[in-house]
Coordinates of C-alpha atoms and ligand atoms in Angstrom, one line a residue:
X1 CA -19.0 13.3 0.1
X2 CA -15.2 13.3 0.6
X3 CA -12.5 12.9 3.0
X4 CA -13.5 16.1 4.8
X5 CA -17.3 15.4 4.9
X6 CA -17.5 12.1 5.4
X7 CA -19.0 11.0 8.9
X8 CA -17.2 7.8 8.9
X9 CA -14.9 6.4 6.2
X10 CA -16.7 4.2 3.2
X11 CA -15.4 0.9 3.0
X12 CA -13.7 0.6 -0.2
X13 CA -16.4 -1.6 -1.4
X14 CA -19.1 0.9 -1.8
X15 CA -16.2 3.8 -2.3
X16 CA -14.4 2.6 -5.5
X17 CA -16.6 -0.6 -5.9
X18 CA -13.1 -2.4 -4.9
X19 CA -13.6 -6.3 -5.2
X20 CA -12.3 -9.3 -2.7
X21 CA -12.8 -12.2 -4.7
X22 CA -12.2 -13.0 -8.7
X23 CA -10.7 -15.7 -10.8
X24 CA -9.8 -15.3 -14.0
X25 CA -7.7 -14.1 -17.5
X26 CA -5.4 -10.8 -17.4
X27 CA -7.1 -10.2 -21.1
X28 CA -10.5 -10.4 -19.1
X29 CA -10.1 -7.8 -16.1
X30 CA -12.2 -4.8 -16.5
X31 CA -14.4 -6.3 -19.2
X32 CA -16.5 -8.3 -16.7
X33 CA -19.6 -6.0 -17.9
X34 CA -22.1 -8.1 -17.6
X35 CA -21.0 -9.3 -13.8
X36 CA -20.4 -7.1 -10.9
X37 CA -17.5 -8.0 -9.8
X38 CA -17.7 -5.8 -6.5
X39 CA -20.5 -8.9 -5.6
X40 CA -18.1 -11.9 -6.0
X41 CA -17.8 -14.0 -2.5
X42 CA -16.3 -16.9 -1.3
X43 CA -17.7 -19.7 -0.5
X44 CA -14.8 -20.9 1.7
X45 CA -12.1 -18.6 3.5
X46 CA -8.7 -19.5 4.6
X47 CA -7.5 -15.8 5.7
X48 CA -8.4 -12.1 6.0
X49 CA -7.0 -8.8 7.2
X50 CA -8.6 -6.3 9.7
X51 CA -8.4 -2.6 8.3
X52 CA -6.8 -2.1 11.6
X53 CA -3.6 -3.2 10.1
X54 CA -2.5 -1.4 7.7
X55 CA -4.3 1.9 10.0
X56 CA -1.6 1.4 12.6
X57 CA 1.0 0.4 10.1
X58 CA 0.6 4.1 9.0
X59 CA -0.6 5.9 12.1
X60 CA 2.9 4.5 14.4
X61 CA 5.1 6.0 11.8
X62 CA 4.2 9.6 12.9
X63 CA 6.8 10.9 15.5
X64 CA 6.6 10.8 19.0
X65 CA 2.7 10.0 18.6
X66 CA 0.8 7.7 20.9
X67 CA -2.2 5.3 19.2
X68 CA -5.1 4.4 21.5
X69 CA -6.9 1.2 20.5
X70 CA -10.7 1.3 21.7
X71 CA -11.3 -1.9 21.6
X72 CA -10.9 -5.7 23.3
X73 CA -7.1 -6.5 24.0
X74 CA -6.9 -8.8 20.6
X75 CA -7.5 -5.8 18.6
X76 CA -4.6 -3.9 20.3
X77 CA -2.0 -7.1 20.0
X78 CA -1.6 -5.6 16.1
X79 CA 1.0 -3.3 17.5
X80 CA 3.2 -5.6 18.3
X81 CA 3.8 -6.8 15.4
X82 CA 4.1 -2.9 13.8
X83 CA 7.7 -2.1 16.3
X84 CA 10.3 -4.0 14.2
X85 CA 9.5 -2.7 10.9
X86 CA 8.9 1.2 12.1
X87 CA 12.2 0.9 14.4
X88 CA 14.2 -0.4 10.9
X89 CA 11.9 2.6 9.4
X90 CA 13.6 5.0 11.8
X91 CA 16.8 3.5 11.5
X92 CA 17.0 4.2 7.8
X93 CA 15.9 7.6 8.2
X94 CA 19.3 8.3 10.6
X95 CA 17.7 8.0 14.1
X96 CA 19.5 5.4 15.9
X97 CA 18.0 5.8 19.2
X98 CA 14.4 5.2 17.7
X99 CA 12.2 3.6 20.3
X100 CA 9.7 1.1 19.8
X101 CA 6.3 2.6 19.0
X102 CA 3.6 3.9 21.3
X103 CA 0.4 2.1 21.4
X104 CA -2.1 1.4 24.1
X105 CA -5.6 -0.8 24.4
X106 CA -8.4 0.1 26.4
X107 CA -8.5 -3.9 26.9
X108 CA -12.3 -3.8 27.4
X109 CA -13.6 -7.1 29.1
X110 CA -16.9 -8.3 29.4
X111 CA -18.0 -6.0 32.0
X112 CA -17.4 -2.9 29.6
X113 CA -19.6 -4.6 26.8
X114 CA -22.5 -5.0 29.5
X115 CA -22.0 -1.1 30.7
X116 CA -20.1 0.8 28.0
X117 CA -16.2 1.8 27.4
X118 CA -16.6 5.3 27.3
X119 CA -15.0 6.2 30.6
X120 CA -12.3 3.7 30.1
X121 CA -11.4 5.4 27.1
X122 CA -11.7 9.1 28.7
X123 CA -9.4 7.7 31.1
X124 CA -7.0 6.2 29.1
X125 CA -6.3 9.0 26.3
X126 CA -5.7 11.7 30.1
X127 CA -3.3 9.3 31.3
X128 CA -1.2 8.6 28.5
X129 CA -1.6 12.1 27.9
X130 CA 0.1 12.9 31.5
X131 CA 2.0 9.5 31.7
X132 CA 3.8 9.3 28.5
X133 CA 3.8 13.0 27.3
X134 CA 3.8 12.4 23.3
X135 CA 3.3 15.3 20.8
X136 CA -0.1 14.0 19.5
X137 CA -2.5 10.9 20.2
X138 CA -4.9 8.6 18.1
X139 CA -7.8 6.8 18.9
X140 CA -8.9 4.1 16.5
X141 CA -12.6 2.7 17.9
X142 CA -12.9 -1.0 16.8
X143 CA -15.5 -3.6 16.7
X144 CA -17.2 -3.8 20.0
X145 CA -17.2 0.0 21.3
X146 CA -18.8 0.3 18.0
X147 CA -20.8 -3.0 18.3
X148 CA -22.4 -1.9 22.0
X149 CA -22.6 1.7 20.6
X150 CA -19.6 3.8 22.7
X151 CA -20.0 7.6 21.0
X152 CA -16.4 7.9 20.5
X153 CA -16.6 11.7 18.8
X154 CA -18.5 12.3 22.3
X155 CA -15.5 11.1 24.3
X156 CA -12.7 13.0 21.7
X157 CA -15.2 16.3 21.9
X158 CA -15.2 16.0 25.9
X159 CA -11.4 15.2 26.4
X160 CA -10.2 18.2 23.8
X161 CA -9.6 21.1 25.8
X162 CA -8.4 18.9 29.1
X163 CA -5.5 18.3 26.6
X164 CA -2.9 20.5 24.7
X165 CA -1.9 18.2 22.3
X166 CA -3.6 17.9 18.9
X167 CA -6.1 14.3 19.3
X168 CA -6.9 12.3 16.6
X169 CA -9.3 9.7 15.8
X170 CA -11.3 7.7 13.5
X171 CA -13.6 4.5 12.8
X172 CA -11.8 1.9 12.0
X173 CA -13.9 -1.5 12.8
X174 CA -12.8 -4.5 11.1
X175 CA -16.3 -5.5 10.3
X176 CA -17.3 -2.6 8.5
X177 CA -15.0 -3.7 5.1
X178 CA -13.7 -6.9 3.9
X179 CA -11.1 -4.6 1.7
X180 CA -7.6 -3.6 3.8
X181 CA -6.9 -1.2 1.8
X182 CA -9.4 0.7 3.3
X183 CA -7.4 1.0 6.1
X184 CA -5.1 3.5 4.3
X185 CA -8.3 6.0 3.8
X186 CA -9.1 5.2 7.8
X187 CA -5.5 7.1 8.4
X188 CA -5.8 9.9 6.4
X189 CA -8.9 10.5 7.9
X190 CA -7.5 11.0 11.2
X191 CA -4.7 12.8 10.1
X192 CA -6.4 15.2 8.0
X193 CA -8.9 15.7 10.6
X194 CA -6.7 15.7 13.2
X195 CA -3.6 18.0 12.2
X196 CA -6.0 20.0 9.3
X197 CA -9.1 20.4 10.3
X198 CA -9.8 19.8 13.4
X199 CA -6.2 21.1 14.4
X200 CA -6.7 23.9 17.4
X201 CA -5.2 27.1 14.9
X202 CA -7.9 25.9 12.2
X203 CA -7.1 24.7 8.4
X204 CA -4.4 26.9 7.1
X205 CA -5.5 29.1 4.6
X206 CA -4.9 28.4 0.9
X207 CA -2.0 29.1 -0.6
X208 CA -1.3 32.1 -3.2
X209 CA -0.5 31.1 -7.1
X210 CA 3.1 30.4 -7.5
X211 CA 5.4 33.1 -8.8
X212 CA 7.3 32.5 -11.5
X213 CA 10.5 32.6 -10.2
X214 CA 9.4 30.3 -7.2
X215 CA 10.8 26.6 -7.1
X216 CA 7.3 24.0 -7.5
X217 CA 6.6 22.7 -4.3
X218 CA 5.3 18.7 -4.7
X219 CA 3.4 16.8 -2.2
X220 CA 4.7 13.0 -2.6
X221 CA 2.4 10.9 -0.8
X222 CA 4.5 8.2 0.6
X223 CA 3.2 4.5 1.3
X224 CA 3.6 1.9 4.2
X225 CA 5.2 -0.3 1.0
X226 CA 8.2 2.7 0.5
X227 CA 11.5 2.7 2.5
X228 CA 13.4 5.6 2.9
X229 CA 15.6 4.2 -0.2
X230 CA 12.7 4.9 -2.9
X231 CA 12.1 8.1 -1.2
X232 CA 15.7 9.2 -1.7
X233 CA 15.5 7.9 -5.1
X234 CA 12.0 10.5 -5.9
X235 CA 13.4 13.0 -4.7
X236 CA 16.7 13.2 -6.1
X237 CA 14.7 12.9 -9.7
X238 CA 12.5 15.7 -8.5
X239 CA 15.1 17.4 -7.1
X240 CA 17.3 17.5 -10.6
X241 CA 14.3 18.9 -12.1
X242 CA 13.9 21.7 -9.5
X243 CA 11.3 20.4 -8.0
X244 CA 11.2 20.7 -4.0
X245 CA 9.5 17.6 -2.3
X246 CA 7.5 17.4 0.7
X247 CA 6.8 13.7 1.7
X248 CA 4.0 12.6 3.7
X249 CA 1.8 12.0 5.6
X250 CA 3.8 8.8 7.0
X251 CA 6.6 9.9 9.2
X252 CA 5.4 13.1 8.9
X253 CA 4.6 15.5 12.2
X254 CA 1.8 18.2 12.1
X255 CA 3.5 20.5 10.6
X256 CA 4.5 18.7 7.5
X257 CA 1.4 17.5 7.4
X258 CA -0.3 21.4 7.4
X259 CA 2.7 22.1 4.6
X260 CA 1.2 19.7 2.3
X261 CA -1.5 22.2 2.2
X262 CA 0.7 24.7 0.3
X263 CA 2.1 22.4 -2.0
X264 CA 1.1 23.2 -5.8
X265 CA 1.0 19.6 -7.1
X266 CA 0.1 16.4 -5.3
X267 CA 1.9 13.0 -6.7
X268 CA 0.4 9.8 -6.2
X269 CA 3.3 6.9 -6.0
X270 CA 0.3 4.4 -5.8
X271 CA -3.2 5.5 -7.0
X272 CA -4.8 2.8 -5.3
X273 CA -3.2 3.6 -1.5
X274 CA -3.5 7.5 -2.1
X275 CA -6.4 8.8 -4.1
X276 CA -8.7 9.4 -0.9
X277 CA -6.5 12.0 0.4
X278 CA -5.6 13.4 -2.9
X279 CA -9.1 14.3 -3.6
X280 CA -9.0 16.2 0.0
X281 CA -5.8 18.1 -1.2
X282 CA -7.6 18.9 -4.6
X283 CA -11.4 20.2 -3.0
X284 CA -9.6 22.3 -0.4
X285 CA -6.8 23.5 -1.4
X286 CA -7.3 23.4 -5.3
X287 CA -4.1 21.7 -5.6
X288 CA -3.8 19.6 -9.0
X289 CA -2.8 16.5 -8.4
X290 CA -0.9 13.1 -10.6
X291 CA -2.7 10.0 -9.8
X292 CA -1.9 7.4 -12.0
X293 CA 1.6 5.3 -12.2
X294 CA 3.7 4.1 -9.7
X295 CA 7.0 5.0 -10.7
X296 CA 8.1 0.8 -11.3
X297 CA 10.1 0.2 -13.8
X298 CA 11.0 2.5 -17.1
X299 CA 7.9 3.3 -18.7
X300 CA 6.1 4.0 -15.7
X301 CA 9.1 6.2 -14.0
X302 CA 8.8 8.1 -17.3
X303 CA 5.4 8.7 -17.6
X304 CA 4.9 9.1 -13.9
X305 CA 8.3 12.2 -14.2
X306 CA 7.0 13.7 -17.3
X307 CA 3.3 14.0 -15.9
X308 CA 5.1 15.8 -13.3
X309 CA 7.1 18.0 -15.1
X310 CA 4.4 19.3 -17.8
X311 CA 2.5 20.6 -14.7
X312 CA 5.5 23.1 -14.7
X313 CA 6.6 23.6 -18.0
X314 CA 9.5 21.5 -17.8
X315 CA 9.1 18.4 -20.2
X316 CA 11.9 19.4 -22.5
X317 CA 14.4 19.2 -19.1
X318 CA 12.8 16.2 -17.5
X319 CA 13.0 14.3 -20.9
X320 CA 16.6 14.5 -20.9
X321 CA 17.0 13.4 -17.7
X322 CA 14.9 10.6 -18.2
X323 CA 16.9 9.3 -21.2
X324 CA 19.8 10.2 -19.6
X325 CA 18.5 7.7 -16.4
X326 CA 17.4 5.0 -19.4
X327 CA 20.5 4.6 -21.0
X328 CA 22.4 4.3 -17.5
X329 CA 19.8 2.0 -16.1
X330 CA 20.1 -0.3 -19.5
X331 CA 24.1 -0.5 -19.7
X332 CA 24.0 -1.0 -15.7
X333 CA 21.4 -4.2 -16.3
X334 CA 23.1 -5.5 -19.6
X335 CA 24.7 -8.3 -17.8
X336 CA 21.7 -9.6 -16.0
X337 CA 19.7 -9.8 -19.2
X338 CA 20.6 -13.3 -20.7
X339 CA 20.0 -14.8 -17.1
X340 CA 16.6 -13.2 -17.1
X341 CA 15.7 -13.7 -20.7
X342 CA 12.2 -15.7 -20.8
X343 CA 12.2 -16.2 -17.4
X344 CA 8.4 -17.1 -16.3
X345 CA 7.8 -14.9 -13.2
X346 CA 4.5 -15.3 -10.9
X347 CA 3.9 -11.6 -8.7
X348 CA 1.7 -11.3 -5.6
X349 CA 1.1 -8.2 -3.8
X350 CA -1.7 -5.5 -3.9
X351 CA -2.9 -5.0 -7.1
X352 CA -1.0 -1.8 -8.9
X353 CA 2.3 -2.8 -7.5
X354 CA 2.0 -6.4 -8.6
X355 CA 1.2 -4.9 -12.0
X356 CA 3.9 -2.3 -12.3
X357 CA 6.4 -4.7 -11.2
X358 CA 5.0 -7.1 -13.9
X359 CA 6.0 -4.6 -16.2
X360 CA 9.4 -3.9 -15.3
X361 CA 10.2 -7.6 -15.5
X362 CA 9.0 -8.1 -18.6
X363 CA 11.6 -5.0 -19.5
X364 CA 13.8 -7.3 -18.4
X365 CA 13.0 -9.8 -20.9
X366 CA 10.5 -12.1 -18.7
X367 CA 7.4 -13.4 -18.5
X368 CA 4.1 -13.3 -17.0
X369 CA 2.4 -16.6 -16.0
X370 CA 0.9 -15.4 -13.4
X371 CA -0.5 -12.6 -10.5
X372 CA -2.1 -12.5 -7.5
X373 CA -3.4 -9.3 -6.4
X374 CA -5.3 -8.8 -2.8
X375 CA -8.0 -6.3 -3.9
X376 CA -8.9 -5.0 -7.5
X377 CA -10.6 -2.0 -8.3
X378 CA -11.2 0.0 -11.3
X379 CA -6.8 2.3 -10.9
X380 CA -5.3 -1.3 -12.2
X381 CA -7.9 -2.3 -14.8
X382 CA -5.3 -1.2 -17.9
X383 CA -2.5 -2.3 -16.7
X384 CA -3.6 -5.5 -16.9
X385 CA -4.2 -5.3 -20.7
X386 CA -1.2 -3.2 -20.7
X387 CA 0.6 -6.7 -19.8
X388 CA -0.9 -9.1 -21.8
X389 CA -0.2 -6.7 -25.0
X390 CA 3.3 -6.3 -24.0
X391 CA 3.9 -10.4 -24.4
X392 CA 2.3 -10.3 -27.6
X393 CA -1.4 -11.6 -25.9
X394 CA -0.3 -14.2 -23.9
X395 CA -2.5 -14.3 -21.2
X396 CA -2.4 -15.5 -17.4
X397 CA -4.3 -16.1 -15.1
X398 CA -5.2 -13.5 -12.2
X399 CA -6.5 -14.4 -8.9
X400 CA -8.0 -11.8 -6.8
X401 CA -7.6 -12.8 -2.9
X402 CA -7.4 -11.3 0.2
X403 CA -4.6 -13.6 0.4
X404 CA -6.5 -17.0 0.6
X405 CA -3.1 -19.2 0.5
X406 CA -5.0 -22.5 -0.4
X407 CA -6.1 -20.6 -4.0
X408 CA -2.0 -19.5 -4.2
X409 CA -0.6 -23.0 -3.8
X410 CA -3.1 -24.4 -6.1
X411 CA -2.5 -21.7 -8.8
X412 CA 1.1 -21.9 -8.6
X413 CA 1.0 -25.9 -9.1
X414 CA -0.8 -25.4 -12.2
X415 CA 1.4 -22.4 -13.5
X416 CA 4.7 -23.7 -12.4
X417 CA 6.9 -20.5 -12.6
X418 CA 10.3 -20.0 -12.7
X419 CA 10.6 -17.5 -10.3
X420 CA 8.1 -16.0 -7.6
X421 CA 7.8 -11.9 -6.7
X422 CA 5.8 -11.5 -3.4
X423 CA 5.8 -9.8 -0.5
X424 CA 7.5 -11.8 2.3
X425 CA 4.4 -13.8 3.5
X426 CA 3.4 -15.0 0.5
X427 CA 6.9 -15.9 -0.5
X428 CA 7.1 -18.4 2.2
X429 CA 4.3 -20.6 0.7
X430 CA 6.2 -20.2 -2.8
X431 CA 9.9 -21.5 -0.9
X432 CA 7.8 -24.0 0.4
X433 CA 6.9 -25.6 -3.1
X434 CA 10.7 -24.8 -3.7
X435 CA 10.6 -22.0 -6.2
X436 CA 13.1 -19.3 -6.0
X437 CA 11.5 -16.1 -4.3
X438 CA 12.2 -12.6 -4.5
X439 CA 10.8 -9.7 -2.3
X440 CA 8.2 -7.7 -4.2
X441 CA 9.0 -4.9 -1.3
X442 CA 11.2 -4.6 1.8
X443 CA 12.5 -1.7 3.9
X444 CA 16.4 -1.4 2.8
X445 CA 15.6 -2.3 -0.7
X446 CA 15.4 0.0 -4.1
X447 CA 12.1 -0.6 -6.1
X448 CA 11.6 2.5 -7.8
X449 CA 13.0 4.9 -10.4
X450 CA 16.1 3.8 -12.0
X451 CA 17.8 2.5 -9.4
X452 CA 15.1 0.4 -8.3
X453 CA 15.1 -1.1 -11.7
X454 CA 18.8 -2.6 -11.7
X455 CA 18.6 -3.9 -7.9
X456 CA 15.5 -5.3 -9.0
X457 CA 16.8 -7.0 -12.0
X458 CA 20.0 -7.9 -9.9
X459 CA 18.0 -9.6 -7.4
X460 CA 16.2 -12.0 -9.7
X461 CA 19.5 -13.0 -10.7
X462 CA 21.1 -13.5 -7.5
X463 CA 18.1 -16.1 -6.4
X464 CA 17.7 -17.9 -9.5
X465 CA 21.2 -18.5 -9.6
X466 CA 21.2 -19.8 -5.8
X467 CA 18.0 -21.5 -4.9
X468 CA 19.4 -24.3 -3.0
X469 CA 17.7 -23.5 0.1
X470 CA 13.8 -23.2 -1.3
X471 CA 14.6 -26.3 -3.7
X472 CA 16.0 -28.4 -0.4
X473 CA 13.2 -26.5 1.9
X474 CA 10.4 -28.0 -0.5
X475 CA 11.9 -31.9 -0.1
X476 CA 11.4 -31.5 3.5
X477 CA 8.4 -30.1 4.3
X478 CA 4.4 -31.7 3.8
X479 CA 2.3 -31.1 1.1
X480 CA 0.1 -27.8 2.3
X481 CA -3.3 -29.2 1.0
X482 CA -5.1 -32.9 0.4
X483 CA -4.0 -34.1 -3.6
X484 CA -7.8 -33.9 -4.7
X485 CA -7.7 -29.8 -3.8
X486 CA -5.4 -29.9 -6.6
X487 CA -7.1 -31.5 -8.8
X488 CA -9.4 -28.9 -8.6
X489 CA -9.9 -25.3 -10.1
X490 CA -8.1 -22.8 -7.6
X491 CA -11.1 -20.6 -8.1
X492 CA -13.6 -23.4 -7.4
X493 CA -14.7 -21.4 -4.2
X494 CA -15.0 -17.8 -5.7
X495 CA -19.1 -17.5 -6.3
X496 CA -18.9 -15.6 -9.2
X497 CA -20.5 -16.0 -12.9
X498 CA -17.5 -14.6 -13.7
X499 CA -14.9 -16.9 -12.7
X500 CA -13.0 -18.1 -16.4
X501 CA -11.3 -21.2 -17.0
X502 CA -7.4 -20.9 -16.3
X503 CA -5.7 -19.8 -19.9
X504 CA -3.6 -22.4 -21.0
X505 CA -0.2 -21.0 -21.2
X506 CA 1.0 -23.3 -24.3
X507 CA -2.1 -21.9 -26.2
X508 CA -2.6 -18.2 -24.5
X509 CA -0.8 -17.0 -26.6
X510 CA -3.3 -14.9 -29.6
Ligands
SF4_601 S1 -12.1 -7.3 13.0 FE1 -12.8 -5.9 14.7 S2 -12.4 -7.2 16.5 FE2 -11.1 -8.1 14.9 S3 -9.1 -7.1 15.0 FE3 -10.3 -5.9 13.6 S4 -11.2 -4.3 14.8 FE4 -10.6 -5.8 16.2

């Protein structure tokens, strides 16, 4: 089964055997042979993520598109919290006059779960239809439609031809998958079915071979975790290679989306977010695809270019741009270096950009004492090794948590870094033990290519050299959790036979 066949989207678990909950040694991932790791639990849980999250923080960005939430008003309150960062989204893309995004709730109540939400959701997709006039709408069915059995394709397939606007939809219940991330595969499975297949002029047919004197078209999938900044950074790369881009499907309407049908090579910029859809692109449209490097940091923006460029014949070309974009990026850096040299960093994000960045820090001359990575499945297993090669086998420890802060604090008490790399939420809890944070992603900011190398490496700088604020914040606020949690392993709740004993930085090293 795939993208196209599937009934319902697989929860990441049974789909790429993705796993919630490990503790453990960088040197160890992937080698945990004789223990599924896809089985590991916790025994206690501080925090979790609905899939309905990181849906709707892909499924707003499309223009002038209207989301439905079938569901209980709770479920539809995520939206709110979506406007700021697509309005900054839009900003950055040159559309001033962006308004906040359009999202409704069916807000079913007890009543509905005793005799069914079906005609409350009929009703809701024809008025916002009539009432609010948008270009497209998306239903996402939740937990208790799905719960008290609401036949949401049966509501879709009746409401169709009442409108003339291309309706999406998909399953995405939160209890279905204890792995976000399949949230990103939930989205592409509405727009694939909704703009592609399901789409009232049909798929569009495939594509003739390229002529030769044809410039390559290249599908770059673009994440929730990519401002417009990195974008422009890809595609100027791709662009001096000439390559034409087509980015997608966030912020993409229908008919970018139907484009990425003709494209003759699809580029991953995060195997782990993208590889559902790839596969799509690949069965129906034979169109080859890169899955495998994020472009973070040098080695990985290499590898990640040339892969793209010997699809075309052009290695000789794109290797002279890309030492061309080395030695720039080097001399540009050259002054942060002696601040960043040895510098014992701790990263914490999902699990290939938390690895990727790892490795363009320790370009930088630092260290890894430490990662936290919210899912793991089998795209970041050699990276991992990858990272504990590059520092000569020094290990670290990993902890794989669907966030789980009380496992973070402990960890980082242990570890003690020098500097912490997360993504804003889990920064706070770092400033709060007063360590000097920097953003592992934000909207405005460069991460990738060459250009997100030096901002990178100038931003470490910048907050080692001025972390007053986290240092002062840390003498002011409580300890988090009771003294005798830190006394104990942080992975003393991860039921696992897998779970290692932390390495011990002063002797990791082999
Ligand atoms: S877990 Fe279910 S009920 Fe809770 S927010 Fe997610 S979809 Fe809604």
């Amino acid at each position: 089964m795939g993208l196209k066949d599937d009934k319902i989207v697989p929860g990441r678990e049974e789909r790429v055997l993705a796993c919630m909950a490990h503790g453990g040694c960088a040197s160890g991932m992937g080698k945990q042979d004789k223990v599924c790791l896809k089985n590991n639990e916790r025994s206690f849980s501080q925090a979790g993520l609905c899939q309905l999250l990181p849906t709707l923080g892909m499924l707003l960005t499309l223009p002038e598109t209207a989301v439905v939430v079938h569901g209980a008003i709770g479920c539809g309150s995520t939206g709110f919290g979506m406007n700021t960062a697509i309005r900054l989204h839009h900003l950055l893309r040159g559309n001033p006059n962006a308004k906040d995004s359009l999202w409704f709730c069916t807000n079913l109540d007890e009543s509905d779960v005793v005799h069914g939400g079906e005609q409350r959701l009929e009703e809701t997709i024809l008025t916002v239809a009539e009432k609010y006039a948008p270009k497209s709408i998306i239903v996402l069915q939740t937990c208790t439609p799905s719960i008290i059995g609401d036949d949401l394709v049966g509501v879709i397939e009746k409401v169709r031809p009442q409108i003339d606007i291309p309706l999406l939809y998909s399953h995405c219940e939160g209890f279905k998958t204890k792995v976000w991330a399949t949230g990103y595969d939930v989205a592409f499975y509405a727009i694939v079915h909704g703009f592609i297949e399901k789409d009232k002029e049909g798929p569009p047919k495939r594509k003739a071979p390229r002529k030769p004197e044809d410039r390559p078209v290249v599908n770059v999938i673009n994440l929730a975790s990519m401002g417009k900044p990195d974008e422009i950074e890809l595609e100027r790369l791709l662009n001096a290679l000439g390559i034409d881009v087509v980015i997608g499907p966030n912020f993409a309407d229908r008919e970018t989306v139907r484009r990425m049908t003709q494209a003759d090579l699809t580029v991953s910029v995060c195997p782990t977010h993208d590889d559902y859809l790839v596969d799509y692109l690949h069965k129906e449209y034979g169109i080859p695809f890169v899955l495998k490097d994020m472009p973070i940091g040098l080695a990985n923006t290499r590898s990640w270019l040339l892969d793209i460029a010997r699809h075309f014949g052009l290695e000789e070309k794109a290797l002279k741009l890309v030492e061309e974009e080395e030695a720039k990026a080097r001399r540009a850096v050259e002054r942060y270096l002696p601040a960043l040299k040895g510098v014992r960093v701790f990263l914490s994000a999902g699990e290939f950009r938390a690895v990727v960045t790892g490795g363009l820090f320790q370009e930088l001359g630092m260290e890894i004492v430490g990662l936290r990575s919210y899912h793991h499945d089998d795209f970041g297993t050699e990276f991992y090794q990858q990272l504990v090669a590059a520092q000569k086998g020094k290990d670290f420890p990993v902890d794989i948590a669907n966030f789980q802060p009380f496992e973070l604090v402990n960890l980082l008490k242990k570890v003690d870094p020098d500097l912490f790399c997360g993504h804003v939420y889990d920064n706070g809890w770092a400033a709060k033990l007063g360590y000097p944070t920097i953003t592992i992603f934000r909207i405005f900011d460069h991460y990738v290519g060459y250009r997100g190398f030096y901002e990178v490496a100038k931003k470490a700088v910048r907050n080692l050299r001025n972390s007053a604020f986290n240092k002062k914040l840390s003498q002011n606020v409580g300890e988090a959790y009771r003294p005798d949690w830190y006394a104990k392993s942080p992975f003393a709740y991860i039921k696992s036979d897998a779970v290692e004993p932390l390495p011990d930085p002063a002797t990791a090293a082999a």
